[in-house]
mmCIF file of C-alpha atoms and ligand atoms in Angstrom:
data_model
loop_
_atom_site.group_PDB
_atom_site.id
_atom_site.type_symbol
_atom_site.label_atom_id
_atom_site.label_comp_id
_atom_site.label_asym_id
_atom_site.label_seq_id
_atom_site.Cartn_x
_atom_site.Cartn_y
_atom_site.Cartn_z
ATOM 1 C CA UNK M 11 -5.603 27.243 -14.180
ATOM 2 C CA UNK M 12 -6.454 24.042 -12.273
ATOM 3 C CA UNK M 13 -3.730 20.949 -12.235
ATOM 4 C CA UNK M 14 -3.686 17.917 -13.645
ATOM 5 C CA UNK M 15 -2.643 14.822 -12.233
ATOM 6 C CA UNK M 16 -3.203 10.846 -13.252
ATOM 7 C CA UNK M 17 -2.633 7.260 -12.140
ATOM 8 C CA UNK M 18 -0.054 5.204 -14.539
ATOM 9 C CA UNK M 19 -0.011 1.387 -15.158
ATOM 10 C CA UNK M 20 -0.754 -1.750 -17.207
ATOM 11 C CA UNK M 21 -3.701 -2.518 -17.152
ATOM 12 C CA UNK M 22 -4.949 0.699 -16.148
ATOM 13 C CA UNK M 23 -8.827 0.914 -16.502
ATOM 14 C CA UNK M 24 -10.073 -0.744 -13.378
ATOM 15 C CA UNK M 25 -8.317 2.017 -11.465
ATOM 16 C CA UNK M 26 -10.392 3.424 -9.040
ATOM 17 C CA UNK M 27 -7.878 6.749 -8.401
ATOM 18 C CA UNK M 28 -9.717 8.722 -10.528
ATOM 19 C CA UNK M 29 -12.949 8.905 -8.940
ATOM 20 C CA UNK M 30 -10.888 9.186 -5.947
ATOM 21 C CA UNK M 31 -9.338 12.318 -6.106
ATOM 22 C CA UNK M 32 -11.593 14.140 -7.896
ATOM 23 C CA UNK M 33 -14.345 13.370 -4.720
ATOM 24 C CA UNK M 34 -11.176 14.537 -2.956
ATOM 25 C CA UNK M 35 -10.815 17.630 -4.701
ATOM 26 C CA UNK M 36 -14.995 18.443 -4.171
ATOM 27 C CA UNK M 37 -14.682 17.925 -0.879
ATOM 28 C CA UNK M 38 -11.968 20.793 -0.229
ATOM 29 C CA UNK M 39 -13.109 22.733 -2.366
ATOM 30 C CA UNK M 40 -10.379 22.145 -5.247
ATOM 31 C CA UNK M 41 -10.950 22.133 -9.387
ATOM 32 C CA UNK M 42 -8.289 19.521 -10.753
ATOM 33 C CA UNK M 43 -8.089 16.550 -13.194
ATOM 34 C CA UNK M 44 -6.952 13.178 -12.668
ATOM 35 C CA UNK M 45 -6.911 10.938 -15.500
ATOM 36 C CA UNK M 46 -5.816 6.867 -16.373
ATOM 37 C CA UNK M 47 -2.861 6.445 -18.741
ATOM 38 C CA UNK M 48 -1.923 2.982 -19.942
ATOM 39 C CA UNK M 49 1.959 3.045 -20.454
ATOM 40 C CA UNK M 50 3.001 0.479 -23.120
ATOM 41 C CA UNK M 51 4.901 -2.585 -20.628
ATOM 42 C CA UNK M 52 8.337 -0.760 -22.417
ATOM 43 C CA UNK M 53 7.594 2.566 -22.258
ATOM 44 C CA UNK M 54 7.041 3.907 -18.586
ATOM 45 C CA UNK M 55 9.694 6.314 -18.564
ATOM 46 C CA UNK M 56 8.666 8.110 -22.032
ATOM 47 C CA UNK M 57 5.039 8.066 -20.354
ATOM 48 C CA UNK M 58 6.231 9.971 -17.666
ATOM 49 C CA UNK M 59 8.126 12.272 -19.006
ATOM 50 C CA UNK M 60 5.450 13.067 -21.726
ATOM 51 C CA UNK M 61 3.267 14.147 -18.774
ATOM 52 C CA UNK M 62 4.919 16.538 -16.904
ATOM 53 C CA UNK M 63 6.784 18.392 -20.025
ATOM 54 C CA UNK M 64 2.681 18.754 -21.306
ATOM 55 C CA UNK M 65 2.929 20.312 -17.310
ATOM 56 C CA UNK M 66 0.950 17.931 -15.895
ATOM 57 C CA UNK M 67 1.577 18.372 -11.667
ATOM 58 C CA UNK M 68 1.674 15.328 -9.771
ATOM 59 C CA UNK M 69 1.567 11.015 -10.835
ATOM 60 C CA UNK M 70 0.454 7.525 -9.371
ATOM 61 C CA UNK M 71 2.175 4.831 -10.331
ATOM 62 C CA UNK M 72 0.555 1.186 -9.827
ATOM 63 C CA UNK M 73 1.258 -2.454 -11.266
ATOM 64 C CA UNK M 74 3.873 -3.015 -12.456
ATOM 65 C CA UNK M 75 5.711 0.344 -13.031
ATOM 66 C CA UNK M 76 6.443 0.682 -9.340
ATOM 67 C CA UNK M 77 9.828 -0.764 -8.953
ATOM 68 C CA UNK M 78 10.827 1.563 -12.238
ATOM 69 C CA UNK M 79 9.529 4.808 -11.524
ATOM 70 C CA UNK M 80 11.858 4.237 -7.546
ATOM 71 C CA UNK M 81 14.948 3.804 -9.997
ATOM 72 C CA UNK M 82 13.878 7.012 -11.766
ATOM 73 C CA UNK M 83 13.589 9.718 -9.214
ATOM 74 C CA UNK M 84 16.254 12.087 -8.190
ATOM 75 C CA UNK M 85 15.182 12.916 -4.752
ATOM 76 C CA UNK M 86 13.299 10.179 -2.486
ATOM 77 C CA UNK M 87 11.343 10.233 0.822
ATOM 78 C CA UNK M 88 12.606 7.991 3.481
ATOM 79 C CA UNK M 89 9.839 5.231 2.914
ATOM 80 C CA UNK M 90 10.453 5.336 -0.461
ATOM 81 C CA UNK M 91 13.969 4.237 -0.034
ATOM 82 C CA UNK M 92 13.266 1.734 2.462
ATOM 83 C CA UNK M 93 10.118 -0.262 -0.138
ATOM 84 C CA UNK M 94 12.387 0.509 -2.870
ATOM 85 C CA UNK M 95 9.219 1.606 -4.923
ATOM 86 C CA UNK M 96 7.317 4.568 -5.542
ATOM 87 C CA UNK M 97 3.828 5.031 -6.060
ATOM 88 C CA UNK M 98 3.708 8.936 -6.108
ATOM 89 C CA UNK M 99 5.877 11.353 -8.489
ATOM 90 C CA UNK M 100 5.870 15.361 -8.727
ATOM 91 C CA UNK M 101 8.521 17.785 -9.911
ATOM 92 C CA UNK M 102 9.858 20.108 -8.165
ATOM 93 C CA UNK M 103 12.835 22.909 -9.278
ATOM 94 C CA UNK M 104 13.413 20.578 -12.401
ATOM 95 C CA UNK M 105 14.078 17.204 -10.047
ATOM 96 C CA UNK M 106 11.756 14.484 -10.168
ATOM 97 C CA UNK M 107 10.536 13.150 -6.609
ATOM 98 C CA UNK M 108 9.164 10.093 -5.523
ATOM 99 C CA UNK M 109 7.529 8.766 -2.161
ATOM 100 C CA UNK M 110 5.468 5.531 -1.233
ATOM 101 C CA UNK M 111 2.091 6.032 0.241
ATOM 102 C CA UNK M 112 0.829 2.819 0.434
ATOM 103 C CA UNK M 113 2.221 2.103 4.165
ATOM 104 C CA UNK M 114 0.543 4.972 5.256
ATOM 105 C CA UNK M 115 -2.588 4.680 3.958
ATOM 106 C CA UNK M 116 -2.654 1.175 5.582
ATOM 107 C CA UNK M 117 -2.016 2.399 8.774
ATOM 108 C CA UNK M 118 -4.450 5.001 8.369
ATOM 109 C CA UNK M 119 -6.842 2.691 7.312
ATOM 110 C CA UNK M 120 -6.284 0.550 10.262
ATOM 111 C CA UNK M 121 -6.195 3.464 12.176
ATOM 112 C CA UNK M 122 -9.376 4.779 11.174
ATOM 113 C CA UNK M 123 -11.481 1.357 12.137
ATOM 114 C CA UNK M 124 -9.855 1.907 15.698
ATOM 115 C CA UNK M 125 -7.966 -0.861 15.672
ATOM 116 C CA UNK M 126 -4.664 0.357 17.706
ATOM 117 C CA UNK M 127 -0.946 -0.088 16.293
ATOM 118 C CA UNK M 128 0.089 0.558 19.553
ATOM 119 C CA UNK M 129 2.893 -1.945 21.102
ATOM 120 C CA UNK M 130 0.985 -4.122 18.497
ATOM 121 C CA UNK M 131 2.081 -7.918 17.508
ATOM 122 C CA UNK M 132 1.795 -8.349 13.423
ATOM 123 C CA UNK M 133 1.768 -11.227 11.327
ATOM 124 C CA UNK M 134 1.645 -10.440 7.421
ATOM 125 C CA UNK M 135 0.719 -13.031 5.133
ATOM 126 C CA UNK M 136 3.644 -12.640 1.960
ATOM 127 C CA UNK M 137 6.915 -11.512 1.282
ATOM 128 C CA UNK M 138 6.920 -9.437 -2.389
ATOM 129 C CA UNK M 139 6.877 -6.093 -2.695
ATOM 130 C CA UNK M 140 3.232 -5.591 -0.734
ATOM 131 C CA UNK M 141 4.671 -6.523 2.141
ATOM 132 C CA UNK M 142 7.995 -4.194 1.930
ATOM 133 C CA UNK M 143 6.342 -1.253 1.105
ATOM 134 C CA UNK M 144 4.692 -1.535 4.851
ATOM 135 C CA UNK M 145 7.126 -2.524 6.909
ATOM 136 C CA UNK M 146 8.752 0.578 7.803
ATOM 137 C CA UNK M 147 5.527 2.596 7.962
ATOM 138 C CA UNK M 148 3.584 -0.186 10.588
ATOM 139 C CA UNK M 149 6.787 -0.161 12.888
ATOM 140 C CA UNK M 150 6.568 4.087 13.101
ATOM 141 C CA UNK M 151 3.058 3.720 13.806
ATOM 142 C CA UNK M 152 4.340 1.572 17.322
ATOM 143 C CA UNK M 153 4.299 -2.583 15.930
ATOM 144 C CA UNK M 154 6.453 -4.114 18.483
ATOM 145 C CA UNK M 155 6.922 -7.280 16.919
ATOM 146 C CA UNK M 156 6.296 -8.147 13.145
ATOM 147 C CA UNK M 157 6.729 -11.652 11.934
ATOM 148 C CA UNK M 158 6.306 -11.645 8.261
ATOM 149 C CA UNK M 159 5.131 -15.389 7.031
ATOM 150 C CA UNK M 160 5.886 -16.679 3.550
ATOM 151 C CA UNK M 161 5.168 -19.582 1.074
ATOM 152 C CA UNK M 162 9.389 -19.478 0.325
ATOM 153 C CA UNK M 163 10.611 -18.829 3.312
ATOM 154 C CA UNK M 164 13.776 -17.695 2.210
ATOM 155 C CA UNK M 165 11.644 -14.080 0.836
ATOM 156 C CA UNK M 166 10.984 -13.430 4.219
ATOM 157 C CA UNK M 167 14.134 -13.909 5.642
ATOM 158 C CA UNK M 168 15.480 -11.370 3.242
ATOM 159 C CA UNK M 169 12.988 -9.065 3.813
ATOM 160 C CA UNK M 170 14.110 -9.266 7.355
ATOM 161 C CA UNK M 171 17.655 -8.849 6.670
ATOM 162 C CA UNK M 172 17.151 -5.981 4.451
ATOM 163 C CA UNK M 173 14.805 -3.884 6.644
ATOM 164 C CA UNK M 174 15.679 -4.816 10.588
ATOM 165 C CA UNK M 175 18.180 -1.397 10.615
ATOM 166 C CA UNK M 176 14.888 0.545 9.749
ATOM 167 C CA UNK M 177 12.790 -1.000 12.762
ATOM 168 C CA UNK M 178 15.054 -0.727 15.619
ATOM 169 C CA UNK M 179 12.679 -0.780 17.985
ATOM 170 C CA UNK M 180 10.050 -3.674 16.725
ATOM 171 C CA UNK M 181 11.094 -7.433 16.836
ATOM 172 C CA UNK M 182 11.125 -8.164 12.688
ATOM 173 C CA UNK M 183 11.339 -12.379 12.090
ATOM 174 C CA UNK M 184 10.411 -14.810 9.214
ATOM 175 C CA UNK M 185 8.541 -17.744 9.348
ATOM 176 C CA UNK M 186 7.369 -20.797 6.676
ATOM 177 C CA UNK M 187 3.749 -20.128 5.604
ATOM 178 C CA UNK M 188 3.392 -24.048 6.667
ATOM 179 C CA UNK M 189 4.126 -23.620 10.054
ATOM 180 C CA UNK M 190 1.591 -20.480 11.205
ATOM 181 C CA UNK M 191 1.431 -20.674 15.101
ATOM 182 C CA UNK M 192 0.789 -17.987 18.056
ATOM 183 C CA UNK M 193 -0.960 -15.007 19.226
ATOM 184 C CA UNK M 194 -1.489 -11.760 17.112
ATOM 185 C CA UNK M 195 -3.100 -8.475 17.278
ATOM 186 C CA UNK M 196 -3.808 -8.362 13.292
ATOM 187 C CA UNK M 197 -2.932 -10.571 10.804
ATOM 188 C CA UNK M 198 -2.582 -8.730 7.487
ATOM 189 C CA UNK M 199 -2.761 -10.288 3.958
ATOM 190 C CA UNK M 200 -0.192 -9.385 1.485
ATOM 191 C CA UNK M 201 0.176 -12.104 -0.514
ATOM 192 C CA UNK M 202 -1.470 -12.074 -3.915
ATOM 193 C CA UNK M 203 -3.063 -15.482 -2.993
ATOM 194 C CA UNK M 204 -6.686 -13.600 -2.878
ATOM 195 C CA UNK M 205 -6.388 -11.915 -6.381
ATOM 196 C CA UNK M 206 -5.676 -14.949 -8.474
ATOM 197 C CA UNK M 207 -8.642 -17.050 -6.064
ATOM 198 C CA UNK M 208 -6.143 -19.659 -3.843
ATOM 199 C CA UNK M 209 -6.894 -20.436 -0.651
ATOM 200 C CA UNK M 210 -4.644 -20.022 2.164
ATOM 201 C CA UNK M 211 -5.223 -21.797 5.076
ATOM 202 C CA UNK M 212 -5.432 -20.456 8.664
ATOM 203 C CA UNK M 213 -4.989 -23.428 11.030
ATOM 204 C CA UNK M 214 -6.314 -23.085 15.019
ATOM 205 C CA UNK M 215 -3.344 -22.963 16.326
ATOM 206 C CA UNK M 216 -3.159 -19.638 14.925
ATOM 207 C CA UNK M 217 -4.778 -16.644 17.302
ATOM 208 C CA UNK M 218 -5.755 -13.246 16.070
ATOM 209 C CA UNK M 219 -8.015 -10.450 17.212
ATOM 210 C CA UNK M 220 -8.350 -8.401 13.788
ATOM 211 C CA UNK M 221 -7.817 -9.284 9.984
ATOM 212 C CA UNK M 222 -7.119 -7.006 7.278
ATOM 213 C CA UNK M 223 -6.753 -8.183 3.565
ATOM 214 C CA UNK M 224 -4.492 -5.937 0.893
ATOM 215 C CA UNK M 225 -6.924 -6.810 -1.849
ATOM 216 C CA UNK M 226 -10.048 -5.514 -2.689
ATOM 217 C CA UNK M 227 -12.871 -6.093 -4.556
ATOM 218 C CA UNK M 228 -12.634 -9.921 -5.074
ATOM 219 C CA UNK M 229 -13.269 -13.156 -2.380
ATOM 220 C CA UNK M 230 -11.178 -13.846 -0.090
ATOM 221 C CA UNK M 231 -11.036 -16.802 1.669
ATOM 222 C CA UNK M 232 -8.845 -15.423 3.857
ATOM 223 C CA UNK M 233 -11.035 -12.883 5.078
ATOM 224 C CA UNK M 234 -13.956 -15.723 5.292
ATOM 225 C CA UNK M 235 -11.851 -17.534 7.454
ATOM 226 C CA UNK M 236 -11.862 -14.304 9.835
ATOM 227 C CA UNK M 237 -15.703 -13.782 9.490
ATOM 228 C CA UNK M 238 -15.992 -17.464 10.982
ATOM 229 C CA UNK M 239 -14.051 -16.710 13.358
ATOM 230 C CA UNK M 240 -15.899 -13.771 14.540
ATOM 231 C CA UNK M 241 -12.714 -11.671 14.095
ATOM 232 C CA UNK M 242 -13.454 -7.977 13.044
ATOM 233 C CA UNK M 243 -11.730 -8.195 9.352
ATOM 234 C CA UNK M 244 -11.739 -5.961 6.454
ATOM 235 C CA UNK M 245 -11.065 -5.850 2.967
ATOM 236 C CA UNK M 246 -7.953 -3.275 1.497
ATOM 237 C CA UNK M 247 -10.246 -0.566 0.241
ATOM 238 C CA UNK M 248 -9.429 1.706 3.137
ATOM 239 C CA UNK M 249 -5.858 1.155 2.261
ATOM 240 C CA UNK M 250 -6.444 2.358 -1.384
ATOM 241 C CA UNK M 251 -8.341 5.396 -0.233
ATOM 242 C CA UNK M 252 -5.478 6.041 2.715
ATOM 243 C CA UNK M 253 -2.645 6.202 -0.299
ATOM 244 C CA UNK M 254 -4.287 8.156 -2.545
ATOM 245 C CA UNK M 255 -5.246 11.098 0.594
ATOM 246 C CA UNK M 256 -1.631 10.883 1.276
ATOM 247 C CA UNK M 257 -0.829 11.332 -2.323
ATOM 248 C CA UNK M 258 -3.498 14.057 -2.476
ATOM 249 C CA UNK M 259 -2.008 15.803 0.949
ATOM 250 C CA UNK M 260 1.747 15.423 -0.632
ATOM 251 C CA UNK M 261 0.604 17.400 -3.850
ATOM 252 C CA UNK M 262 -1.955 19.859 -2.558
ATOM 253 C CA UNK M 263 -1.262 20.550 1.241
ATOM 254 C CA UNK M 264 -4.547 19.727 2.452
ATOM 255 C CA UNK M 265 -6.028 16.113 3.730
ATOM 256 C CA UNK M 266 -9.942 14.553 3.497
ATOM 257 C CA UNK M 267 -10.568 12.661 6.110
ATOM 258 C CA UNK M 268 -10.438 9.303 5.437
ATOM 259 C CA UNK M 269 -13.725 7.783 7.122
ATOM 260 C CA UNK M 270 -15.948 9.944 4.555
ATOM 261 C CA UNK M 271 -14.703 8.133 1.549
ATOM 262 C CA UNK M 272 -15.183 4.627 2.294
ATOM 263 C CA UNK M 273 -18.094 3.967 0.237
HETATM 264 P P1 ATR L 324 3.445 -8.058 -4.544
HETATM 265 O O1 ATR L 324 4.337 -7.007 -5.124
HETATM 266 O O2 ATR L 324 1.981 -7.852 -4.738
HETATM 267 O O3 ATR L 324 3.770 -8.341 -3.113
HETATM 268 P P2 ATR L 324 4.893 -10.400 -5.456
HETATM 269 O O4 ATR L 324 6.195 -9.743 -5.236
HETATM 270 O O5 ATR L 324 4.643 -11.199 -6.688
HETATM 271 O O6 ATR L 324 3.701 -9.354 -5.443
HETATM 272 O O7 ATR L 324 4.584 -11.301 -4.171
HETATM 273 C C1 ATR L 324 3.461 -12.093 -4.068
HETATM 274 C C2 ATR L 324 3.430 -12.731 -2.682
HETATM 275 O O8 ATR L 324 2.268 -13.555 -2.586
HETATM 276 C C3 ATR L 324 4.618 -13.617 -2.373
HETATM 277 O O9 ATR L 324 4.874 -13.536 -0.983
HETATM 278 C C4 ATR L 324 4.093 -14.998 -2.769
HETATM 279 O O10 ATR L 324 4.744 -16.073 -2.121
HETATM 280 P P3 ATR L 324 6.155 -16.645 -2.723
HETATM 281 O O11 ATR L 324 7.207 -15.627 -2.369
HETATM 282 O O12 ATR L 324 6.341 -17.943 -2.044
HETATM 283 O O13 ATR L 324 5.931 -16.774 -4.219
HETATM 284 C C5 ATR L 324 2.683 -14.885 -2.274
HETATM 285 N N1 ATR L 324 1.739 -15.826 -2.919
HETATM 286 C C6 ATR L 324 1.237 -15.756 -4.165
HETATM 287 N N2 ATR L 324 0.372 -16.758 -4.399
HETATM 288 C C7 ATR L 324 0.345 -17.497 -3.256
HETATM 289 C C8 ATR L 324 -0.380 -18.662 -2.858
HETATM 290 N N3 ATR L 324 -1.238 -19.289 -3.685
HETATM 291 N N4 ATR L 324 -0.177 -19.142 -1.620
HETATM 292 C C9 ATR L 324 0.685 -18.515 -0.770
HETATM 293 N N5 ATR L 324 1.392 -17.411 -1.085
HETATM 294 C C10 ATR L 324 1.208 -16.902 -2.304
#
């Protein structure tokens, strides 16, 4: 009997997870199903627990159920801990576990357009829970200096407070969104400036070699400000497809490689 797995959130139906995993599951030779549920905004937990008593085997979790489903697990990954939020949920000997992909599948999306991590210098755009979640998982990858950059400065700060123990080894500092200066690697954007159509600004004395944007699917002027630049940029579909092999890998042992499902 094949398993069944979905993607949980509100809204739900613009979730491209589906079509995902079952390519996944083609590819390495798999049968499974993977399906949308919209959870009522109050009733996450009941969702959840509907689905794996009906047996169902493994769950995403997207906006805004994230934060929830980390307070509901019994057993968490290390990176789960550290973004305090969960994205991925599976039972195992009656214990519900939870891990966060999405770092990963940012650095493997990075990664996989060979732009090295290496002894890299970072700036992220944004201080909610975007930025958080990849914190931990850039700095294992080899960041040596991340300086996260935020509208209220006083997000960032925390951010660095809460996480420096977790990054011994990378240089982790805030900065005001108004006062963007110096020489990066990559600049990442994790604000959620692109999704509801701001602009941010970029000013010139601001250097970077490569730009990556979180969001997908919509304009960014962010990454148009990269493009005239002439800085290599892309958008944060690679990042959705890196999660959701990680989430695929966690659940049925195997990985697709990422670079064949970019289109
Ligand atoms: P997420 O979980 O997606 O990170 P969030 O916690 O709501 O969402 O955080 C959104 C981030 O985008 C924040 O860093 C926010 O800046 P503030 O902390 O100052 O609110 C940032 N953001 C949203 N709209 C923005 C805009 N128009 N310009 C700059 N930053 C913006």
């Amino acid at each position: 009997m094949h398993k069944h797995f979905a993607v949980v959130g509100h809204p739900i139906e613009h979730s491209r997870s589906p079509e995902l995993h079952h390519a996944f599951a083609k590819k390495m030779g798999l049968e499974l199903s993977y399906q949308r549920r919209l959870a009522p905004l109050d009733g996450f937990q009941a969702n959840i627990q509907a689905f794996f008593q009906a047996g169902g085997h493994g769950l995403n979790v997207t906006v805004p159920f994230k934060e929830q489903a980390f307070g509901l697990c019994d057993t968490l990954t290390t990176r789960a801990k550290i973004a305090k939020a969960v994205n991925t949920l599976w039972m195992e000997n009656g214990q519900l576990y939870g891990d966060n992909t999405d770092g990963q599948g940012l650095v493997d999306a990075i990664q996989s357009l060979g732009w090295s991590l290496t002894k890299s210098k970072i700036l992220i755009l944004g201080a909610g829970g975007a930025t958080r979640g990849v914190i931990y998982p850039l700095a294992q990858a080899g960041a040596s200096q991340i300086v996260i950059a935020n509208r209220t400065l006083e997000r960032a700060q925390q951010l660095v407070e809460d996480l420096s123990e977790f990054v011994p080894n990378t240089g982790l500092t805030a900065i005001s969104l108004d006062a963007l200066h110096g020489n990066f690697d990559l600049i990442i954007n994790a604000t959620s400036a692109s999704l509801s159509g701001d602009a941010l600004t970029l000013p010139h004395t601001l250097q970077f070699k490569y730009a990556y944007e979180m969001a997908y699917g919509k304009p960014s002027s962010f990454l148009q400000q990269a493009e005239q630049r002439q800085v290599p940029y892309s958008d944060g579909f690679g990042m959705l497809v890196g999660q959701a092999i990680e989430a695929f890998y966690i659940w049925n042992g195997v990985k697709p490689q990422l670079n064949e499902f970019l289109d």
